[in-house]
Short mmCIF file of C-alpha atoms in Angstrom, two decimals:
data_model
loop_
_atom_site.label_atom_id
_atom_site.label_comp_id
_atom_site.label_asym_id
_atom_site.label_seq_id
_atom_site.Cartn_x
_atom_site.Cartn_y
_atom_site.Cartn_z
CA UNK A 1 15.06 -31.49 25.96
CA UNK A 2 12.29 -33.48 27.40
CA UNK A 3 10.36 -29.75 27.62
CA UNK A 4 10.84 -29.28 24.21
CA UNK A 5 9.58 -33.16 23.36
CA UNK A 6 6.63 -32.53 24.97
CA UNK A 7 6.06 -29.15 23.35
CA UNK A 8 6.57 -30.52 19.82
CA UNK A 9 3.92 -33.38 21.13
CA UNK A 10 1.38 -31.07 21.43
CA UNK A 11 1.90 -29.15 18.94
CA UNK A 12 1.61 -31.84 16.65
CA UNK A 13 -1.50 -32.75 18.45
CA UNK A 14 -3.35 -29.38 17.70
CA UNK A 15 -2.26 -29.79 13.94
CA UNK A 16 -3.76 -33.05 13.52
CA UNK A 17 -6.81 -32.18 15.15
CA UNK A 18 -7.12 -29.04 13.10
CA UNK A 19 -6.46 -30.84 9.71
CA UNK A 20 -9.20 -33.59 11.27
CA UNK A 21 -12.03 -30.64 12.28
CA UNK A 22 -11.39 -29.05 8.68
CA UNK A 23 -11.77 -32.27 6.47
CA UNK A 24 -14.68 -32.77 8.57
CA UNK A 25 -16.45 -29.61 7.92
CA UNK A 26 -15.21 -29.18 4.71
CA UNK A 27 -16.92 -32.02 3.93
CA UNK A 28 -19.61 -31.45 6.20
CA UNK A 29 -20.54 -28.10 4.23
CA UNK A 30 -20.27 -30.57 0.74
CA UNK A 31 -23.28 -32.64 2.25
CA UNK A 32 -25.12 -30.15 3.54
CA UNK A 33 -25.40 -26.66 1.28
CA UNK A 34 -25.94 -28.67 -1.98
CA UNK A 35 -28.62 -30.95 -0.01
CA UNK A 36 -30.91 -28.15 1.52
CA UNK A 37 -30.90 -26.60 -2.07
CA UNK A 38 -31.49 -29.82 -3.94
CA UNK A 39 -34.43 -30.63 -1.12
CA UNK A 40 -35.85 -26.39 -1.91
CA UNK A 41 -35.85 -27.03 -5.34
CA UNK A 42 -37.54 -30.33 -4.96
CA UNK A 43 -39.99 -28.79 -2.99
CA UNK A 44 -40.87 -25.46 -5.75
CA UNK A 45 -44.18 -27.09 -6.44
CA UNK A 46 -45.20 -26.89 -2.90
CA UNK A 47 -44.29 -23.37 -2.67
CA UNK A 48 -46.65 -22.09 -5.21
CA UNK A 49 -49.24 -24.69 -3.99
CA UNK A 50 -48.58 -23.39 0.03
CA UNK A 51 -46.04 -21.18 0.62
CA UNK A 52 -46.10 -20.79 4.41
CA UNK A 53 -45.44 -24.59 4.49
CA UNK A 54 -42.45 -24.26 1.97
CA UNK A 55 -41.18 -21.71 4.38
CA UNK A 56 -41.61 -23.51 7.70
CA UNK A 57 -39.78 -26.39 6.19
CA UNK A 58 -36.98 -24.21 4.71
CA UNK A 59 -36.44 -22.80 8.29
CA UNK A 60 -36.30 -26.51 9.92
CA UNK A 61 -33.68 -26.70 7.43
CA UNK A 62 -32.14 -23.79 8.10
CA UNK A 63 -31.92 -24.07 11.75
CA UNK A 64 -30.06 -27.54 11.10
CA UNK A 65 -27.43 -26.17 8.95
CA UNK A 66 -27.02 -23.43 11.45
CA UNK A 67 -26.87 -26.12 14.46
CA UNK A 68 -23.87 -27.54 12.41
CA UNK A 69 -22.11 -24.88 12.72
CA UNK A 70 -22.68 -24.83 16.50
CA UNK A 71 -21.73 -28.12 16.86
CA UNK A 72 -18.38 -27.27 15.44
CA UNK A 73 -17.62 -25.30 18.10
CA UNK A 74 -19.39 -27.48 20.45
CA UNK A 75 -17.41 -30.06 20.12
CA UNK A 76 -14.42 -28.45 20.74
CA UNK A 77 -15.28 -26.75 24.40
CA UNK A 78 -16.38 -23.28 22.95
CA UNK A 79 -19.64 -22.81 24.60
CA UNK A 80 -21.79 -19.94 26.22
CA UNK A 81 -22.95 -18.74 29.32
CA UNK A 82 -26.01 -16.48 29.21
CA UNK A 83 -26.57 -13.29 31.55
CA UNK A 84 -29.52 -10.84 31.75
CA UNK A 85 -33.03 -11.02 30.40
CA UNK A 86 -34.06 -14.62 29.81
CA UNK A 87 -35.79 -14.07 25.62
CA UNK A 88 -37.34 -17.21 25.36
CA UNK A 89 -40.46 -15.68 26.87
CA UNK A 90 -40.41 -13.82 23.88
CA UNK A 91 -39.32 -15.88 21.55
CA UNK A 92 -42.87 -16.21 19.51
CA UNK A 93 -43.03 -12.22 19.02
CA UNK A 94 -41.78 -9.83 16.86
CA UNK A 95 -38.23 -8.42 17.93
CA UNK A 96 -34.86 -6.45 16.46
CA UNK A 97 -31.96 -7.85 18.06
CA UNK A 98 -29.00 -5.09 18.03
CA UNK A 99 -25.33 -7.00 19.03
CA UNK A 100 -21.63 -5.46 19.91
CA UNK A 101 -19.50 -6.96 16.53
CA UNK A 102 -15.79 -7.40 17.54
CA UNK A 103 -14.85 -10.61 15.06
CA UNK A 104 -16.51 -12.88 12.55
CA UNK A 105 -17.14 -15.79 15.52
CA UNK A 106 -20.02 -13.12 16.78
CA UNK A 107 -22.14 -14.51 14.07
CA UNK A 108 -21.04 -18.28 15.42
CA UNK A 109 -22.17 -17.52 18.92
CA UNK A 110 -24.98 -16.19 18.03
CA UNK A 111 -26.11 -19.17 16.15
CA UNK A 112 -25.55 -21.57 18.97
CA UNK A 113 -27.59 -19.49 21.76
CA UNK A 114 -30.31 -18.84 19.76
CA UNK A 115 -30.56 -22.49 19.13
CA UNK A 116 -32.74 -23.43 22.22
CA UNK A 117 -35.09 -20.05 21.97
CA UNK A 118 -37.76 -21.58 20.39
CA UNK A 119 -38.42 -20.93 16.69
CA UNK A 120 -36.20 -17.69 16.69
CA UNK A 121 -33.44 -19.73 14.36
CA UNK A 122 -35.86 -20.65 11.59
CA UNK A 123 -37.73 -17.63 11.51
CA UNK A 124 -35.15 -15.10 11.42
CA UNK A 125 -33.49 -12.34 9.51
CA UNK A 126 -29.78 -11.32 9.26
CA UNK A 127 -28.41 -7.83 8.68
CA UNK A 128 -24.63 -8.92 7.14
CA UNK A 129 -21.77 -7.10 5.70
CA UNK A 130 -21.73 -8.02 1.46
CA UNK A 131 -18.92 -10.11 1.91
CA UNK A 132 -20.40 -12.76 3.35
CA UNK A 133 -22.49 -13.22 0.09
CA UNK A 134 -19.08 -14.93 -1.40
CA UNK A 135 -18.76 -17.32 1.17
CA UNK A 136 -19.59 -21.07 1.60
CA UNK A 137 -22.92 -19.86 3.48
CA UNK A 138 -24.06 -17.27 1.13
CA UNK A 139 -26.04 -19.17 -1.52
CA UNK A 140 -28.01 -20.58 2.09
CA UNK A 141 -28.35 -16.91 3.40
CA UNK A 142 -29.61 -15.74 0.08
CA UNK A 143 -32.15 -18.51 -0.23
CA UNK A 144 -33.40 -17.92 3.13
CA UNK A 145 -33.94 -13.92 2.12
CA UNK A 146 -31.23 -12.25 4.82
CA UNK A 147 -29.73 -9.12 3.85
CA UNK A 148 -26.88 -8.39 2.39
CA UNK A 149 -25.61 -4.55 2.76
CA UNK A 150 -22.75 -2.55 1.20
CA UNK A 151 -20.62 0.31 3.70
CA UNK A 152 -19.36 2.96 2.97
CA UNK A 153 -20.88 6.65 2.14
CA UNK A 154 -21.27 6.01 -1.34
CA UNK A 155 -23.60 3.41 -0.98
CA UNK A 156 -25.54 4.35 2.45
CA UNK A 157 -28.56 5.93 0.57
CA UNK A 158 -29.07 3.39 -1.49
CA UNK A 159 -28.54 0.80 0.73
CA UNK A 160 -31.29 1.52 3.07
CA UNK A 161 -33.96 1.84 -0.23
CA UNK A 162 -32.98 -1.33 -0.69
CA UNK A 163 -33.14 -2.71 2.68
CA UNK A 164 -36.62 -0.87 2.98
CA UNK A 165 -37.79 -3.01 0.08
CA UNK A 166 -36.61 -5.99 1.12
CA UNK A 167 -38.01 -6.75 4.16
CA UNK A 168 -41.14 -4.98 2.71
CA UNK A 169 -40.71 -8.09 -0.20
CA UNK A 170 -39.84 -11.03 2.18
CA UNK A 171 -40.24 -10.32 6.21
CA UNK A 172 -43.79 -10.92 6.76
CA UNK A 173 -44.28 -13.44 3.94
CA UNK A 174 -42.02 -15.78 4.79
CA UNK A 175 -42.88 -15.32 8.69
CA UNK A 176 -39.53 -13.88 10.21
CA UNK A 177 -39.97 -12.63 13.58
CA UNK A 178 -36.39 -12.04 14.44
CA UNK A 179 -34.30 -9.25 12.91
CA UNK A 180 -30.39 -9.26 13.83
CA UNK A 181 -27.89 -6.85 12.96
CA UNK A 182 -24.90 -5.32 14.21
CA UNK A 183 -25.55 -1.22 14.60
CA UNK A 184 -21.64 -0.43 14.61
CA UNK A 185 -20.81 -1.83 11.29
CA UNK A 186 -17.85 -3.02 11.04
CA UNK A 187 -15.75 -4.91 13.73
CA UNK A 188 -14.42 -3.27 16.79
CA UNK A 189 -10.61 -3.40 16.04
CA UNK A 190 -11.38 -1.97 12.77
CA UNK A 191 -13.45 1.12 13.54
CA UNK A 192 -12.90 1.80 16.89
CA UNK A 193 -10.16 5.08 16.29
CA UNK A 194 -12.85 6.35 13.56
CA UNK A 195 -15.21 6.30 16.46
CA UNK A 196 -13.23 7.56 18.63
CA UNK A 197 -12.39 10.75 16.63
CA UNK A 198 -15.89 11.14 15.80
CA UNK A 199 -16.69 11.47 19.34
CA UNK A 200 -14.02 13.68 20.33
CA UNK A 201 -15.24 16.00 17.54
CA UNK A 202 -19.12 16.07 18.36
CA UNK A 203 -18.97 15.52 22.35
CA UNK A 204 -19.83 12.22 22.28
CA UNK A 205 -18.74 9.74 25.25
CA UNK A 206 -15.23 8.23 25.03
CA UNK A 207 -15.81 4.30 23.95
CA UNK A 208 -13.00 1.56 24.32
CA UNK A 209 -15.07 -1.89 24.18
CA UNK A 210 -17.71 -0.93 21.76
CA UNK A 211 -18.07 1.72 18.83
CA UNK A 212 -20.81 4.11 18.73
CA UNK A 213 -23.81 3.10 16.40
CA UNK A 214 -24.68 4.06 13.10
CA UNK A 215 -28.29 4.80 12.87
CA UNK A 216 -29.71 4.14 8.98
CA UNK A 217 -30.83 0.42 8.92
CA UNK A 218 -32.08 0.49 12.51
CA UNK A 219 -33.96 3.51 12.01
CA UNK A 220 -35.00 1.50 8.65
CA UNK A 221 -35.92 -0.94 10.73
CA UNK A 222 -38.15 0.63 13.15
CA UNK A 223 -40.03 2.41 10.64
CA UNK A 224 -40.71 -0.71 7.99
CA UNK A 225 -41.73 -3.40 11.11
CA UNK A 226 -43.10 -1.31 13.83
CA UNK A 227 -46.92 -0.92 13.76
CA UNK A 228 -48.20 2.53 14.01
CA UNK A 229 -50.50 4.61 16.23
CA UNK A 230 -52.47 7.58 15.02
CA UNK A 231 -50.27 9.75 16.63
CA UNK A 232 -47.14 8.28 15.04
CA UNK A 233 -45.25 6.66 17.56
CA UNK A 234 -43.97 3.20 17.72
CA UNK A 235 -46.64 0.89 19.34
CA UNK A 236 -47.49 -3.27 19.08
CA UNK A 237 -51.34 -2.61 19.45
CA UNK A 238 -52.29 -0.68 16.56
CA UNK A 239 -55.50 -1.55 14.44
CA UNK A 240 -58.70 -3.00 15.50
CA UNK A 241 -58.96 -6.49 16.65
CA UNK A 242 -59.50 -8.18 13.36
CA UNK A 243 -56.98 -5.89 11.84
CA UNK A 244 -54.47 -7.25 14.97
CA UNK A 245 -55.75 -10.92 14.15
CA UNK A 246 -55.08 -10.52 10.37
CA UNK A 247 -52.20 -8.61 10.56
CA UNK A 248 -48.83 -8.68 11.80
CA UNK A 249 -48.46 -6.97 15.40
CA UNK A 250 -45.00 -5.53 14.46
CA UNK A 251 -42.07 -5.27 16.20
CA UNK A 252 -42.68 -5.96 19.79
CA UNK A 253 -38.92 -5.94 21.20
CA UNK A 254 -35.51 -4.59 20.76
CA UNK A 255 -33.49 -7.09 22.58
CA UNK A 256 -29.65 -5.46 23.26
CA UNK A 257 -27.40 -8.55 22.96
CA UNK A 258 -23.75 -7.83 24.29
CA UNK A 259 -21.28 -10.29 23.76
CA UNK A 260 -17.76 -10.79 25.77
CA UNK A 261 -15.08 -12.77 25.93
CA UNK A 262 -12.53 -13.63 28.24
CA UNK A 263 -9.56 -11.51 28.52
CA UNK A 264 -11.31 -9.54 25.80
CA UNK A 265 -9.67 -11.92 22.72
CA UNK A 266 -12.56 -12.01 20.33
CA UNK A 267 -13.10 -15.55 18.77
CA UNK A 268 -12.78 -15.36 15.37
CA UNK A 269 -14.16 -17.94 12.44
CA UNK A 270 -10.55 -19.86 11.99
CA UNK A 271 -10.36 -20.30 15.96
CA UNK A 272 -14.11 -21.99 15.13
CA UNK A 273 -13.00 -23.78 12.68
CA UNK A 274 -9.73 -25.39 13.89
CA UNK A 275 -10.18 -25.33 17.13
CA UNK A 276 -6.82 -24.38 18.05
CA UNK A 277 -7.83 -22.54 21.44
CA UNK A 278 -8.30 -24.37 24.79
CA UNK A 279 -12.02 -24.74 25.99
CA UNK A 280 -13.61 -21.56 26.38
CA UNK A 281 -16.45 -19.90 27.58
CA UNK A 282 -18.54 -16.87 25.45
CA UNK A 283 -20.53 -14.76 27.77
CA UNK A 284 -23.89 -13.01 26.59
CA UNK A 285 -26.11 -10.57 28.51
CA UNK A 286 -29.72 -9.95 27.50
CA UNK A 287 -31.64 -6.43 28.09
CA UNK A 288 -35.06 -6.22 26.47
CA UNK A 289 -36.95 -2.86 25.65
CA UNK A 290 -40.78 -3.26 24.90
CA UNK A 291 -41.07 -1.43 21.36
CA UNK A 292 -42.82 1.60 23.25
CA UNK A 293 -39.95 2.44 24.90
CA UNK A 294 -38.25 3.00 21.53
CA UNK A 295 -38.09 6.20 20.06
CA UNK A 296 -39.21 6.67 15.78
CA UNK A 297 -37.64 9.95 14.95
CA UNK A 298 -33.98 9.99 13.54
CA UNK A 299 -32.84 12.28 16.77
CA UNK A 300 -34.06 10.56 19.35
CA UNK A 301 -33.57 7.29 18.45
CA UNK A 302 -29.67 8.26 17.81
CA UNK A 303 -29.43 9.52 21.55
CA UNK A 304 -31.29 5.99 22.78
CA UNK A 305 -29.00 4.23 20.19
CA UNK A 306 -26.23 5.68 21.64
CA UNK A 307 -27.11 5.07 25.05
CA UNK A 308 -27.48 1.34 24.63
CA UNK A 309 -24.16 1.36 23.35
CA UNK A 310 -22.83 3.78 26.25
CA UNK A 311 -24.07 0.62 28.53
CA UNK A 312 -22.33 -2.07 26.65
CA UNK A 313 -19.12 -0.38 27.72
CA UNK A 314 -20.01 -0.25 30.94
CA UNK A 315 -20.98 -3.87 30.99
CA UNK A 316 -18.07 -5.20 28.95
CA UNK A 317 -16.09 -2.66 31.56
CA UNK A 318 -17.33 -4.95 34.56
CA UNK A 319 -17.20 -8.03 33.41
CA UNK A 320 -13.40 -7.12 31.92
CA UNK A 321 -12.88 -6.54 35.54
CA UNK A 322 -14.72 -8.66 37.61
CA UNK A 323 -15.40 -11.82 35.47
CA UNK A 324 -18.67 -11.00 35.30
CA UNK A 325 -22.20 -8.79 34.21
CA UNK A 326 -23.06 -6.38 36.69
CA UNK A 327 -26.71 -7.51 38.84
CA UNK A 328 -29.59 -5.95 37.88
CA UNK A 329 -30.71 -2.96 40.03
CA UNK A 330 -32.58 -3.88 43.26
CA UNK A 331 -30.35 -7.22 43.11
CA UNK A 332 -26.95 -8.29 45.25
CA UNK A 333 -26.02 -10.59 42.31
CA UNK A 334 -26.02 -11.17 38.58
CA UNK A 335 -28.02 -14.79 38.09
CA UNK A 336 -25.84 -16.87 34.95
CA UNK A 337 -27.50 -19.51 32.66
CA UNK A 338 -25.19 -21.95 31.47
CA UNK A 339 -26.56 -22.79 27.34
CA UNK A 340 -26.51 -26.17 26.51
CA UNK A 341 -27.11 -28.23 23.40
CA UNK A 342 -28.23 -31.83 22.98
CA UNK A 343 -25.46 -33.77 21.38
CA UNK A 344 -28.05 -36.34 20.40
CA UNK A 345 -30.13 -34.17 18.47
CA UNK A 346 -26.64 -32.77 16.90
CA UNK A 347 -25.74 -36.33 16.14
CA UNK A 348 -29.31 -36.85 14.35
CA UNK A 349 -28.50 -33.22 12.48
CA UNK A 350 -25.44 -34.43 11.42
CA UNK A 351 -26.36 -38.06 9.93
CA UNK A 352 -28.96 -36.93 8.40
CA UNK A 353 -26.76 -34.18 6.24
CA UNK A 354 -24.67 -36.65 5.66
CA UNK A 355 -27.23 -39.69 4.52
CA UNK A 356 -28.98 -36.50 2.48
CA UNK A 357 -25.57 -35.92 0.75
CA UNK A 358 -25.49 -39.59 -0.28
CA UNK A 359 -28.60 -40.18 -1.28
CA UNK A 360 -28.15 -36.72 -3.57
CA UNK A 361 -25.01 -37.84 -5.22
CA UNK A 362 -26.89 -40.94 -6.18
CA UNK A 363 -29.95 -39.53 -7.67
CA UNK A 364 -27.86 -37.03 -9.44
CA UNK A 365 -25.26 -39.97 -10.86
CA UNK A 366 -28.32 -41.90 -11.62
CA UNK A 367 -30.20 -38.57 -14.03
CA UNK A 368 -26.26 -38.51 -15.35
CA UNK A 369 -25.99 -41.66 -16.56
CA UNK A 370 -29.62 -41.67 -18.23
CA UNK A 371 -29.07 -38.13 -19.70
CA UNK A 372 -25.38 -39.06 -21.29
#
């Protein structure tokens, strides 16, 4: 009896807190979405006037929205542990970032360990499944100029037009230097047998922990950001000095982002949201290619596509095992950073959404009550 008392206890405790975490951010995403609109269309005027200083502030803006979401899982002992390549030496250049996608909390991780790399938050670019346009975030996402892309056969073609003319429309003038997207597209559980067959049937290596890649928007990618040499490869020095001074240098990076986590049980957006797991720890390993190492044609950059992917299953293979990311070669050990946040500047995030929401609902009751 007393086993079962103390059972129901806790259970009742994860329930509370759960119903507490999603008042909070339900009313945490009332505050803030309507306020970093209301403060963009304040702000139209400076936007014609000087449009890279509309954009900088839209991406301090957008970094603090996304740093809300971080602190949601913050807050409840869901944090990150970094392995690999250490990217904020790079994170002032140009880069693609290509990331294993086994649940919706990728996207949440992703957001809080980007947050300390520098300006990579405000001045990037997501690659997202269509859906997401629908949800709480997608008026933000749309404002900020990500990219929103249909699956499926029917809609491939079409797709990567549009993609091409997109970041053709919005990359460079609004500044982005990170691109992320997730090669595989769809999530793990969900395509894995596909892949699987696929492989079988074309020779292909036998994945368990990732799915192999599809190549159009990467390829897209590659061809729309990457600077050009005369004889047609990828390269980041291109041009003449003025023209490199003037210009954008172009993709200088693809940094391969793998993502595991323990016991292999993906965390998914509700887990982020109510916080109904224990304390855990995301792990993410780093690998950076200098653009040159990247192949441009369609065949050869599906073999070095694949091959990334071929060594995410060998790294979520170890660490499945061991606990941990394999050293790098020439090393005895594989060096871990542990990511941190500041709660202080989360705090300041977070008052200031909510004194922005206050001070919004007032203005707005105020132009109410003079209108009617």
């Amino acid at each position: 009896m007393a086993q079962l008392m103390d059972g129901a206890g806790k259970l009742s405790w994860v329930l509370l807190k759960s119903v507490m975490r999603f008042t909070f951010m339900f009313f945490n995403n009332c505050v803030a979405i309507p306020s970093y609109c209301l403060y963009l269309l304040l702000l139209q005027p400076l936007r014609i006037w000087d449009s890279s200083a509309f954009w900088h502030i839209e991406g301090v803006m957008f970094k603090w929205l996304l740093a809300m979401v971080s602190s949601w899982g913050w807050i409840a002992g869901y944090t990150v542990t970094e392995w690999g390549d250490d990217v904020r030496d790079i994170s002032e250049e140009e880069a693609m970032v290509i990331v294993n996608h086994q649940s919706t909390g990728d996207v949440c991780t992703l957001m809080m360990c980007l947050q300390d790399k520098g300006t990579v938050v405000r001045k990037m670019m997501w690659l997202m499944d269509h859906v997401f346009k629908y949800t709480n975030f997608g008026l933000v996402s749309l404002i900020h100029g990500d990219f929103f892309i249909r699956q499926g056969k029917a809609h491939r073609d079409k797709q990567l037009i549009y993609l091409k003319e997109h970041l053709e429309k919005y990359y460079h003038s609004r500044d982005r230097k990170w691109i992320v997207l997730f090669p595989e597209g769809g999530f793990l559980r969900k395509r894995r047998e596909t892949s699987q067959l696929f492989a079988k049937k074309n020779s292909l290596p036998h994945l368990t922990h990732v799915t192999l890649p599809r190549l159009g928007a990467t390829h897209v990618i590659l061809k729309t950001l990457s600077a050009q040499q005369e004889n047609g490869s990828v390269g980041s020095d291109s041009g003449t000095r003025n023209q490199r001074v003037n210009k954008s240098k172009g993709l200088q990076w693809v940094i391969d982002v793998t993502i595991a986590y323990p016991k292999a049980r993906p965390m998914d957006i509700q887990t982020w949201i109510f916080g109904y797991r224990p304390p855990t720890v995301t792990h993410v390993h780093y690998r950076m290619y200098p653009i040159k190492e990247v192949p441009i044609e369609a065949e050869a950059l599906t073999d070095w596509l694949y091959q990334r992917f071929v060594e995410k299953e060998e790294l979520l293979a170890h660490f499945y095992n061991t606990g941990s990311f394999p050293p790098p070669d020439g090393q005895k050990e594989a060096a871990s950073r542990q990511m941190t946040l500041d709660p202080v500047w989360l705090c300041m995030v977070q008052s200031f959404a909510f004194a922005s929401g206050y001070m919004w609902y007032n203005v707005l009751q105020y132009l109410y009550c003079c209108l009617f």
